[in-house]
Amino acid sequence: MTELPDMLAAGPEIFLAVMGMVLMMVGVFSSEKRALGIVSGLAVASLVVTLASVVWMADGRIVAFSGLFLTDSFAVFMKTLVLLGAVLVLIMSENYIQREGMARFEFPVLVIYATVGMMMMISANDLISLYIGLELQSLSLYVLAAFQRDRGRSSEAGLKYFVLGALSSCLLLYGCSLIYGFTGTTQFEALAVLFTGKESAASPGLVVGIVFLSAGLAFKVSAVPFHMWTPDVYEGAPTPVTAFFAVAPKIAAIALFLRVMLEPFGGLIDEWRQIIVLISVASMVLGAFAAVAQRNIKRLMAYSSIGHVGYALVGLASGSEAGLRGVLIYMAIYLVMNVGAFACILCMQINGRMVEQIDDLAGSAKSHPMMALGILVFMFSLAGIPPMAGFFGKFFIFTAAIEAELYTLAIIGVVSSVVGAFYYLRIVKIVYFDDLLEPFDKPIGRSLGTIMTLSGVVTILFFLYPAPILDSASIAAAALFPG
Amino acid sequence: MIIQALAFYLFAFVAVAAGVLVIASRNPVHSVLFLILAFFNGAGLFVLLGAEFLAMILVIVYVGAVAVLFLFVVMMLDINFVELRSGFLQYLPIGGLVGFILLAELLVVVGGWVIVPEATSVAAAPIPPIDQVTNTEAIGRLIYTKYIYLFQASGLVLLVAMIGAIVLTLRSRAGVRRQKISDQVARRPGEAIEVVKVTTGSGI
């Protein structure tokens, strides 16, 4: 029977889902001009309340809804990141959606439902709840990608994302059905019991199932060779939506990937490690080399995010608590860097029109010194140059890989991050040393400026006071490695 | 028992006959109507099995929604079905192959049950026996207790699908004359009617 304590464990999710419905009512019944402003303000407020309740209700490991749902400190950490990402993106996007003719109040509502889906993914304790959470998230994201329905590129992005996303869901479901067929259960704890302490518990059918499952998940985190949709969707989608894609869903999908691989299938690490190593190497290398040729900054960020997923998967491949902790720290830093970088990209407008080419940035240091400083900080951090935060993210991951004796993987990772540094530094060079062609509009808006400053300060000063992130990541990582 | 057997043979025969006629009839509207007949007989078979919930779902969802949708499509789109059927013989081998594979799979499943009788107990649903609760009640109990989380979450997925469809397709067009019921109700005879005295033999 479902009793009240069960409901309490999922309290933040239930609250957010109900708020989504309330906001729709508010949007319908308020006047058309003011609807978006009111709804996005309330949406930010309800996301903040949800964030507070997630942190406040954090209380060990609770399994609810007859084993379908679970919260633990790992889930709390990841949900905090996802909610932070959603809040920041909503604040950043307000100006843009007013300007670019997509001012409809459904935008914040869809962001809320995507966030609910992500929280369900993070808290999934069963293959079925995993799938439902994933679908809720993906469906909202398909609509968000096509939100500028009068622009061909946005519709194209939405359609591409939808078709390929449906395909990947099929792969994932097929994998789930094989796993269910060969084990007789879909619950993570029951699966974990089956595989612990047995040397060769995996039948070939089960391994095929795990391969399909990880292919579906690799699509959702856009790891090579399942990355083809990413550059097109990132380029075509409206810029705030791209910023959202780059942070929240990626963090949620990585969280899901970590939990699925380490909790139910942790005993089969020898079976799946080679898959993870392969896609991680491919993502790092492709992310580094393919980005060099890009002219559009959103495409460049897409390849950059592919590369970053590759680094995060190095931590998963090491399969240890240190590796998991590395991934968690990496994702937290990744969130801050990417939000900052996209705040800079959202400033790129000339005469009220958005521009997306890297060459448009030429010489902007002369007209916008603060924005240029922001770009400098975020690009250095994305490249992993000390003492920026991005360096420490990579540092913890590669240390874990070396401890797990994955030397080749660590070396490939370091080499590809050196290659990646080329294109990040080229942007800095264009901003600071090229001639100014056409200055960007001023002022950039208070919310964008604040977010840029905040994330810039966190990125620079992380090395002075890293304890909060490092400690909570340690606690979160310990949740998946009991005993 | 005799009545049950008779009912079974009646439903089964009509279902198969209707299925054949779906393919064979020349008029596509007749095809859809035979499809509806086949669904109704399938529902009858479900009732005989004691699965009244599935029977009702079949009638409501398939007959009520899907088949009527087919009917609309068939009537609204002018598809030349004779032309569509022209390559029938050409594709017969492939169709036959697919049919054969499906038959083989069915045989594997049924053969598995015959060879390993315990397999049916594994596949049995986690609900009380049929003589204690009706299956509608059993499904309701599962959906609203054990799987309440998934049930509600699926509801959210459908809600998002609905929002998405509206966001992406609904456009408010200019110049649409909407019915305003309040205005109609508030209207008084004095505003709408003008009484004119017309003198005989001349117009207005």
XYZ file of C-alpha atoms in Angstrom:
687
model
C 0.000 0.000 0.000
C 1.112 3.523 -0.696
C 1.152 5.462 2.515
C 1.974 9.020 3.364
C 5.698 8.470 4.075
C 5.998 7.253 0.480
C 4.518 10.472 -0.766
C 6.858 12.475 1.440
C 9.954 10.911 -0.108
C 8.803 12.163 -3.497
C 7.551 15.424 -2.024
C 9.722 17.767 -4.113
C 8.711 16.030 -7.343
C 5.024 16.079 -6.464
C 5.221 19.744 -5.493
C 6.940 20.689 -8.739
C 4.482 18.705 -10.878
C 1.509 20.308 -9.134
C 3.090 23.742 -9.503
C 3.410 23.091 -13.236
C -0.353 22.588 -13.447
C -1.058 25.625 -11.268
C 1.185 27.766 -13.451
C -0.721 26.690 -16.545
C -3.929 27.876 -14.925
C -2.253 31.144 -13.923
C -1.001 31.573 -17.472
C -4.404 30.984 -19.027
C -6.272 33.321 -16.713
C -3.843 36.250 -16.686
C -3.773 38.807 -19.463
C -1.853 37.751 -22.532
C 0.886 40.370 -22.238
C 1.745 39.743 -18.624
C 1.275 35.950 -18.601
C 4.879 35.064 -19.440
C 6.378 37.416 -16.855
C 4.143 36.167 -14.050
C 4.524 32.488 -14.969
C 8.298 32.571 -15.296
C 8.654 34.444 -12.020
C 6.492 31.860 -10.270
C 8.319 29.040 -12.055
C 11.683 30.269 -10.775
C 10.183 30.590 -7.295
C 8.756 27.068 -7.315
C 12.033 25.619 -8.622
C 13.859 27.385 -5.777
C 11.353 26.036 -3.239
C 11.815 22.549 -4.700
C 15.579 22.947 -4.453
C 15.280 23.984 -0.821
C 12.993 21.064 -0.008
C 15.298 18.587 -1.772
C 18.215 19.779 0.339
C 16.157 20.081 3.522
C 14.555 16.653 3.201
C 17.870 14.937 2.484
C 17.864 12.162 5.013
C 19.747 9.023 4.141
C 18.421 6.377 1.822
C 14.645 6.072 1.488
C 12.975 3.618 -0.882
C 9.365 4.469 -1.659
C 6.420 3.438 -3.855
C 7.121 -0.294 -3.414
C 10.671 -0.029 -4.647
C 10.081 2.134 -7.703
C 11.506 5.344 -6.296
C 14.498 6.105 -4.149
C 16.241 9.079 -2.644
C 19.740 9.023 -1.259
C 22.545 11.541 -0.972
C 23.626 10.790 -4.555
C 20.145 11.709 -5.777
C 20.119 14.833 -3.620
C 23.452 16.005 -5.050
C 22.397 15.435 -8.652
C 18.933 16.942 -8.151
C 20.537 20.035 -6.652
C 22.656 20.455 -9.769
C 19.716 19.894 -12.129
C 17.470 22.332 -10.270
C 20.228 24.948 -10.137
C 20.697 24.563 -13.876
C 16.973 24.939 -14.539
C 16.673 28.042 -12.326
C 19.685 29.769 -13.870
C 18.576 29.000 -17.422
C 15.059 30.276 -16.760
C 16.446 33.527 -15.369
C 18.834 33.905 -18.306
C 16.195 33.185 -20.925
C 13.599 35.746 -19.918
C 14.970 38.574 -22.070
C 15.593 36.339 -25.036
C 12.138 34.833 -25.238
C 10.518 38.253 -24.958
C 12.635 39.500 -27.836
C 12.637 36.563 -30.218
C 8.905 36.110 -30.597
C 8.555 33.008 -28.463
C 6.882 34.758 -25.559
C 4.398 32.118 -24.539
C 3.892 31.079 -20.966
C 4.223 27.391 -21.811
C 7.998 27.799 -21.957
C 8.578 27.853 -18.172
C 5.916 25.166 -17.719
C 7.732 22.844 -20.111
C 11.027 23.573 -18.359
C 9.340 22.588 -15.086
C 8.063 19.293 -16.500
C 11.437 18.518 -18.047
C 12.936 19.098 -14.608
C 10.369 16.804 -12.977
C 11.337 14.141 -15.506
C 15.011 14.599 -14.703
C 14.367 14.297 -10.980
C 12.424 11.093 -11.631
C 15.316 9.764 -13.693
C 17.773 10.531 -10.917
C 15.543 8.853 -8.332
C 14.691 5.817 -10.464
C 15.092 2.501 -8.698
C 13.482 0.344 -11.340
C 13.852 -0.009 -15.096
C 10.230 1.064 -15.612
C 10.480 4.237 -13.553
C 13.754 4.957 -15.323
C 11.986 4.784 -18.662
C 8.977 6.873 -17.631
C 11.204 9.594 -16.163
C 13.322 9.601 -19.298
C 10.268 9.928 -21.538
C 8.799 12.780 -19.493
C 12.101 14.641 -19.761
C 12.665 13.910 -23.454
C 9.130 14.779 -24.516
C 9.366 18.190 -22.858
C 12.757 18.766 -24.450
C 11.515 17.882 -27.962
C 8.866 20.566 -27.642
C 11.339 23.081 -26.212
C 13.726 22.490 -29.124
C 10.964 23.284 -31.609
C 9.620 26.183 -29.558
C 10.360 28.826 -32.208
C 7.952 27.075 -34.525
C 8.065 29.783 -37.191
C 11.778 29.341 -37.725
C 12.783 26.445 -39.935
C 15.927 25.623 -38.015
C 14.131 25.318 -34.707
C 11.459 23.032 -36.149
C 14.174 20.984 -37.820
C 16.023 20.664 -34.527
C 12.863 19.554 -32.747
C 11.965 16.997 -35.398
C 15.488 15.581 -35.585
C 15.677 15.324 -31.837
C 12.262 13.671 -31.710
C 12.963 11.011 -34.349
C 16.412 10.107 -33.042
C 15.214 10.292 -29.441
C 12.394 7.883 -30.211
C 14.901 5.527 -31.812
C 17.139 5.647 -28.761
C 14.156 5.033 -26.483
C 13.426 1.919 -28.539
C 16.993 0.695 -28.052
C 16.744 1.359 -24.334
C 13.396 -0.410 -24.015
C 14.662 -3.384 -25.972
C 17.619 -3.601 -23.617
C 15.292 -3.387 -20.608
C 13.076 -6.154 -21.960
C 16.084 -8.408 -22.525
C 17.337 -7.737 -18.999
C 13.884 -8.495 -17.607
C 13.663 -11.632 -19.709
C 16.989 -12.993 -18.538
C 16.724 -12.019 -14.872
C 12.995 -11.944 -14.146
C 13.105 -8.596 -12.381
C 13.304 -4.916 -13.219
C 14.168 -3.671 -9.773
C 17.671 -2.343 -9.230
C 18.140 -3.875 -5.780
C 17.005 -7.304 -6.936
C 19.304 -7.066 -9.957
C 22.198 -6.026 -7.717
C 21.618 -9.065 -5.495
C 21.740 -11.321 -8.565
C 25.146 -10.098 -9.670
C 27.134 -9.524 -6.498
C 29.833 -12.001 -5.642
C 29.327 -14.164 -8.698
C 32.144 -14.530 -11.159
C 30.238 -15.304 -14.348
C 26.639 -14.514 -13.605
C 26.052 -12.817 -16.928
C 24.453 -14.857 -19.673
C 25.058 -13.642 -23.242
C 21.467 -12.439 -23.541
C 21.857 -10.307 -20.454
C 25.048 -8.776 -21.797
C 23.240 -7.918 -25.036
C 20.538 -6.304 -22.920
C 23.083 -4.221 -21.032
C 24.684 -3.180 -24.322
C 21.338 -1.940 -25.649
C 20.575 -0.174 -22.387
C 23.914 1.605 -22.393
C 23.476 2.523 -26.070
C 20.179 4.194 -25.198
C 21.745 6.011 -22.274
C 24.795 6.995 -24.345
C 22.413 8.635 -26.785
C 20.849 10.666 -23.998
C 24.240 11.902 -22.773
C 25.285 12.328 -26.451
C 28.408 10.199 -26.272
C 30.100 9.129 -29.509
C 28.956 7.149 -31.579
C 25.452 8.263 -30.581
C 26.191 11.988 -30.794
C 25.037 12.820 -34.341
C 21.961 14.739 -33.238
C 23.802 17.007 -30.815
C 25.403 19.670 -33.059
C 22.275 20.093 -35.198
C 19.912 20.282 -32.256
C 22.169 22.652 -30.328
C 22.518 24.910 -33.342
C 18.855 24.933 -34.305
C 17.235 25.241 -30.898
C 16.721 28.723 -29.407
C 19.849 29.736 -27.478
C 18.389 29.540 -23.930
C 17.049 26.086 -24.768
C 20.520 25.110 -25.958
C 21.900 26.331 -22.644
C 19.307 24.188 -20.866
C 20.191 21.153 -23.037
C 23.860 21.604 -22.282
C 23.447 21.524 -18.516
C 20.358 19.987 -16.920
C 19.475 16.967 -19.114
C 23.108 16.070 -19.477
C 23.643 16.030 -15.725
C 20.471 14.008 -15.198
C 21.410 11.487 -17.891
C 24.921 11.127 -16.483
C 23.401 10.545 -13.047
C 21.146 7.864 -14.495
C 24.076 6.294 -16.338
C 26.141 6.193 -13.143
C 23.356 4.713 -11.067
C 22.360 2.057 -13.591
C 25.902 0.930 -14.230
C 27.140 1.004 -10.652
C 24.082 -0.085 -8.650
C 22.285 -2.948 -10.410
C 25.125 -3.939 -12.729
C 28.024 -3.045 -10.438
C 28.927 -6.713 -10.134
C 29.310 -6.987 -13.902
C 31.888 -4.225 -14.244
C 34.216 -6.448 -16.257
C 31.454 -6.944 -18.812
C 30.546 -3.288 -19.356
C 33.822 -1.522 -18.680
C 35.101 -2.014 -22.236
C 31.949 -0.392 -23.680
C 32.340 2.631 -21.439
C 36.057 2.911 -22.200
C 35.364 2.803 -25.920
C 32.634 5.445 -25.972
C 34.594 7.594 -23.563
C 37.722 7.567 -25.762
C 35.662 8.183 -28.902
C 33.812 11.101 -27.265
C 36.970 12.750 -25.968
C 38.770 12.475 -29.291
C 35.838 13.545 -31.447
C 34.941 16.365 -29.069
C 38.486 17.679 -29.353
C 39.069 17.329 -33.094
C 35.642 18.044 -34.587
C 35.252 21.287 -32.651
C 38.338 22.779 -34.271
C 36.572 23.263 -37.603
C 33.409 24.864 -36.210
C 32.423 28.418 -37.100
C 29.170 28.573 -35.125
C 29.588 29.011 -31.399
C 26.566 26.869 -30.528
C 27.903 23.977 -32.619
C 31.230 24.453 -30.920
C 29.583 24.216 -27.514
C 27.851 21.023 -28.709
C 31.176 19.379 -29.575
C 32.642 20.724 -26.356
C 29.842 19.066 -24.383
C 30.442 15.787 -26.237
C 34.066 15.975 -25.158
C 33.118 16.751 -21.562
C 30.791 13.745 -21.445
C 33.781 11.689 -22.581
C 35.799 12.933 -19.605
C 32.934 12.218 -17.222
C 32.679 8.655 -18.549
C 36.381 8.132 -17.735
C 35.339 8.396 -14.108
C 32.573 5.837 -14.654
C 34.987 3.476 -16.415
C 37.224 3.460 -13.368
C 34.227 2.007 -11.505
C 35.537 3.064 -8.096
C 34.215 5.388 -5.427
C 36.995 7.854 -6.251
C 35.966 7.780 -9.902
C 32.327 8.405 -9.034
C 33.330 11.288 -6.765
C 35.393 12.685 -9.639
C 32.387 12.573 -11.972
C 30.184 14.322 -9.416
C 32.718 17.128 -8.913
C 33.163 17.340 -12.671
C 29.439 17.698 -13.306
C 29.102 20.412 -10.642
C 31.931 22.411 -12.208
C 30.630 21.689 -15.705
C 27.279 23.199 -14.711
C 28.884 26.430 -13.493
C 31.191 26.806 -16.504
C 28.489 26.103 -19.057
C 25.911 28.406 -17.520
C 28.528 31.158 -17.537
C 29.598 30.459 -21.109
C 26.000 30.507 -22.340
C 25.333 33.740 -20.462
C 28.171 35.199 -22.573
C 26.699 33.697 -25.771
C 23.301 35.219 -24.952
C 25.003 38.653 -24.910
C 25.961 38.258 -28.557
C 23.464 40.472 -30.313
C 23.980 43.245 -32.821
C 21.185 45.783 -33.304
C 18.711 43.564 -31.488
C 19.485 40.518 -33.633
C 21.215 37.436 -32.263
C 24.484 36.420 -33.892
C 26.091 33.029 -33.488
C 29.295 33.031 -35.525
C 32.577 32.883 -33.660
C 33.952 35.631 -35.915
C 31.255 37.984 -34.654
C 33.094 37.968 -31.347
C 36.115 39.631 -32.951
C 37.540 42.382 -30.813
C 34.627 42.473 -28.408
C 37.155 42.999 -25.595
C 37.286 46.651 -26.663
C 33.541 47.249 -26.483
C 32.583 44.838 -23.684
C 35.597 44.321 -21.394
C 33.593 42.533 -18.682
C 31.966 40.070 -21.082
C 35.344 39.418 -22.673
C 36.807 38.722 -19.252
C 33.940 36.281 -18.666
C 34.649 34.486 -21.944
C 38.318 34.322 -21.014
C 37.574 32.759 -17.639
C 35.044 30.216 -18.956
C 37.125 29.190 -21.954
C 40.230 28.729 -19.791
C 38.136 26.702 -17.391
C 36.541 24.558 -20.124
C 40.024 23.917 -21.499
C 41.135 22.831 -18.041
C 43.835 25.380 -17.371
C 44.751 25.824 -13.689
C 43.798 27.506 -11.420
C 40.306 27.584 -12.975
C 37.700 25.140 -11.666
C 37.705 23.084 -14.873
C 41.237 21.930 -14.136
C 40.214 20.362 -10.830
C 37.319 18.518 -12.420
C 39.656 16.837 -14.881
C 42.287 16.342 -12.175
C 40.041 14.242 -9.923
C 38.800 12.145 -12.839
C 42.217 11.362 -14.230
C 43.563 10.555 -10.743
C 40.768 8.042 -10.307
C 41.488 6.537 -13.726
C 45.165 6.123 -12.841
C 44.250 4.531 -9.493
C 42.058 2.068 -11.403
C 45.074 1.334 -13.666
C 43.408 2.694 -16.780
C 46.621 4.373 -17.933
C 45.829 4.443 -21.660
C 42.467 6.056 -21.008
C 44.020 8.724 -18.797
C 46.742 9.482 -21.360
C 44.221 9.769 -24.217
C 42.148 12.041 -22.013
C 45.043 14.371 -21.254
C 46.156 14.489 -24.895
C 42.662 15.247 -26.178
C 42.177 17.963 -23.587
C 45.391 19.569 -24.905
C 43.936 19.430 -28.429
C 40.685 20.841 -27.090
C 42.575 23.726 -25.507
C 43.381 24.918 -29.034
C 39.856 25.866 -29.959
C 38.985 27.296 -26.569
C 42.067 29.508 -26.693
C 41.313 30.486 -30.283
C 38.065 32.068 -29.077
C 40.007 34.021 -26.452
C 42.432 35.126 -29.158
C 39.566 36.295 -31.401
C 37.975 38.192 -28.541
C 41.146 39.943 -27.424
C 43.419 40.328 -30.441
C 41.228 40.613 -33.542
C 39.886 43.891 -34.844
C 36.486 45.033 -33.727
C 33.974 44.854 -36.599
C 30.569 45.614 -35.171
C 30.092 46.107 -31.428
C 27.448 44.117 -29.552
C 24.462 45.905 -28.086
C 24.662 47.492 -24.665
C 23.590 47.040 -21.923
C 23.562 43.282 -21.599
C 20.833 43.149 -18.966
C 21.125 42.798 -15.236
C 20.203 39.104 -14.896
C 22.731 37.983 -17.523
C 25.414 40.165 -15.938
C 24.724 38.785 -12.471
C 24.793 35.163 -13.604
C 27.983 35.760 -15.565
C 29.677 37.401 -12.601
C 28.537 34.753 -10.122
C 29.616 31.781 -12.198
C 32.845 33.553 -13.119
C 33.677 34.135 -9.448
C 32.881 30.502 -8.600
C 35.049 29.303 -11.495
C 38.035 31.421 -10.516
C 37.872 31.067 -6.754
C 36.956 27.363 -6.614
C 40.546 26.441 -5.713
C 40.483 28.691 -2.627
C 37.483 27.048 -1.017
C 36.590 23.785 -2.756
C 35.418 22.058 0.441
C 31.598 22.351 0.007
C 31.560 20.689 -3.400
C 34.251 18.136 -2.590
C 32.643 17.078 0.688
C 29.113 16.754 -0.624
C 30.450 14.845 -3.641
C 32.213 12.434 -1.286
C 29.035 11.842 0.700
C 27.032 11.420 -2.512
C 29.559 8.977 -3.961
C 29.550 6.919 -0.771
C 25.790 6.366 -1.224
C 26.363 4.169 -4.285
C 29.183 2.205 -2.633
C 27.764 1.008 0.684
C 30.142 -0.799 3.010
C -20.846 -25.633 -21.046
C -22.679 -26.270 -24.299
C -23.799 -22.668 -24.516
C -20.275 -21.488 -23.802
C -18.849 -23.702 -26.525
C -21.514 -22.566 -28.954
C -20.796 -18.939 -28.131
C -17.093 -19.541 -28.583
C -17.555 -21.089 -32.021
C -19.946 -18.328 -33.042
C -17.589 -15.539 -31.989
C -14.517 -17.273 -33.388
C -16.147 -18.032 -36.719
C -17.517 -14.520 -37.175
C -14.180 -13.002 -36.125
C -12.230 -15.038 -38.659
C -14.804 -14.470 -41.382
C -14.807 -10.725 -40.706
C -11.012 -10.734 -40.768
C -11.008 -12.372 -44.191
C -13.593 -9.897 -45.450
C -11.476 -6.948 -44.226
C -8.863 -7.973 -46.747
C -11.200 -9.201 -49.434
C -13.866 -6.510 -49.713
C -13.480 -4.038 -52.561
C -14.897 -1.000 -50.807
C -12.535 0.340 -48.110
C -15.454 1.582 -46.004
C -16.792 -1.980 -45.910
C -13.301 -3.132 -44.862
C -13.327 -0.837 -41.860
C -16.839 -1.907 -40.931
C -15.754 -5.560 -41.040
C -12.773 -4.609 -38.884
C -15.193 -3.231 -36.293
C -17.166 -6.461 -36.470
C -13.958 -8.434 -35.898
C -13.147 -6.277 -32.857
C -16.592 -6.855 -31.375
C -16.210 -10.614 -31.755
C -12.754 -10.438 -30.231
C -14.329 -8.643 -27.275
C -16.872 -11.439 -27.038
C -14.057 -13.987 -26.885
C -12.415 -12.001 -24.082
C -15.660 -12.065 -22.101
C -15.781 -15.847 -22.508
C -12.243 -16.022 -21.097
C -13.339 -14.002 -18.056
C -11.317 -10.953 -19.072
C -14.167 -8.478 -19.101
C -11.853 -5.493 -18.587
C -9.928 -6.250 -21.772
C -13.221 -6.764 -23.594
C -14.481 -3.324 -22.601
C -11.125 -1.733 -23.443
C -11.209 -3.389 -26.846
C -14.665 -1.998 -27.534
C -13.951 1.487 -26.172
C -10.437 2.013 -27.510
C -10.381 0.016 -30.724
C -13.966 0.326 -31.870
C -14.662 3.698 -30.347
C -11.464 5.454 -31.273
C -9.163 3.625 -33.629
C -11.690 2.118 -36.033
C -13.722 5.307 -36.239
C -10.497 7.187 -36.911
C -9.775 4.739 -39.752
C -13.238 5.329 -41.094
C -12.691 9.081 -41.109
C -9.346 8.698 -42.858
C -10.758 6.356 -45.451
C -13.678 8.659 -46.160
C -11.663 11.877 -46.208
C -8.633 10.756 -48.187
C -9.360 9.621 -51.680
C -7.078 6.599 -51.779
C -7.352 4.250 -54.704
C -7.269 0.905 -52.953
C -7.466 -1.128 -56.139
C -4.221 0.451 -57.266
C -2.652 -0.183 -53.862
C -3.533 -3.831 -54.176
C -2.017 -4.235 -57.630
C 1.336 -5.495 -56.361
C -0.296 -8.100 -54.168
C 1.127 -11.171 -55.886
C 4.538 -9.606 -56.165
C 4.817 -9.176 -52.383
C 3.161 -12.488 -51.561
C 6.454 -14.341 -50.897
C 7.664 -11.692 -48.414
C 4.283 -11.595 -46.722
C 4.280 -15.367 -46.553
C 7.740 -15.345 -45.024
C 6.692 -12.848 -42.328
C 3.633 -14.953 -41.603
C 5.753 -18.071 -41.366
C 8.173 -16.402 -38.925
C 5.285 -15.267 -36.739
C 3.861 -18.815 -36.780
C 7.245 -20.240 -35.830
C 7.542 -17.786 -32.928
C 4.072 -18.730 -31.702
C 5.049 -22.401 -31.859
C 8.217 -21.692 -29.860
C 6.242 -19.930 -27.127
C 3.528 -22.582 -26.923
C 6.112 -25.366 -27.236
C 7.970 -23.857 -24.288
C 4.831 -24.105 -22.169
C 4.283 -27.689 -23.214
C 7.864 -28.811 -22.576
C 8.354 -26.878 -19.313
C 4.967 -26.687 -17.547
C 6.474 -24.591 -14.691
C 6.994 -21.709 -17.132
C 3.331 -20.717 -16.890
C 3.634 -20.239 -13.146
C 6.529 -17.790 -13.692
C 4.498 -15.876 -16.237
C 1.434 -15.734 -13.997
C 0.358 -12.233 -13.017
C 0.839 -11.146 -9.401
C -2.880 -10.830 -8.735
C -5.291 -12.883 -6.643
C -7.110 -15.789 -8.342
C -9.968 -14.922 -10.605
C -12.676 -16.382 -8.368
C -11.825 -13.958 -5.533
C -11.805 -10.624 -7.332
C -12.863 -9.615 -10.816
C -10.000 -8.670 -13.046
C -11.111 -5.048 -13.334
C -10.812 -4.787 -9.592
C -7.471 -6.592 -9.604
C -6.030 -4.224 -12.208
C -7.419 -1.261 -10.303
C -5.817 -2.456 -7.095
C -2.423 -2.813 -8.763
C -2.561 0.470 -10.645
C -3.691 2.532 -7.690
C -1.460 0.965 -5.047
C 1.690 -0.739 -6.188
C 2.126 1.125 -9.449
C 0.557 4.451 -8.449
C 3.874 6.210 -9.071
C 4.141 4.924 -12.641
C 0.450 5.514 -13.304
C 0.620 9.153 -12.261
C 3.945 9.680 -14.026
C 2.454 8.320 -17.267
C -0.333 10.812 -16.768
C 2.268 13.574 -16.612
C 3.838 12.306 -19.846
C 0.453 12.542 -21.560
C -0.082 16.024 -20.116
C 3.233 17.165 -21.566
C 2.278 15.635 -24.917
C -0.931 17.661 -24.838
C 0.855 20.905 -23.936
C 3.378 20.196 -26.671
C 0.725 19.651 -29.320
C -0.973 22.909 -28.369
C 2.266 24.911 -28.185
C 3.471 23.724 -31.556
C 0.261 23.912 -33.562
C -2.283 26.302 -32.053
C -2.303 29.693 -33.760
C -4.695 32.485 -32.972
C -5.849 33.807 -36.341
C -6.989 37.350 -36.845
C -10.541 38.004 -38.023
C -12.155 34.949 -36.493
C -15.711 35.637 -35.346
C -16.125 33.785 -32.099
C -19.481 33.207 -30.506
C -19.814 35.419 -27.420
C -22.597 33.889 -25.403
C -22.652 36.667 -22.807
C -23.179 39.261 -25.523
C -25.979 37.198 -27.015
C -27.689 36.777 -23.690
C -27.297 40.450 -22.784
C -28.909 41.564 -26.000
C -32.317 43.244 -25.610
C -35.090 43.388 -28.214
C -34.691 47.151 -28.329
C -31.132 46.874 -29.686
C -31.943 44.310 -32.316
C -35.402 45.092 -33.613
C -36.599 48.243 -35.205
C -40.328 48.610 -35.667
C -41.124 50.533 -38.800
C -44.538 51.681 -39.720
C -44.945 51.131 -43.422
C -47.678 52.950 -45.182
C -49.683 50.841 -47.570
C -48.659 51.004 -51.190
C -45.131 52.399 -50.686
C -41.811 50.766 -49.723
C -39.491 51.778 -46.968
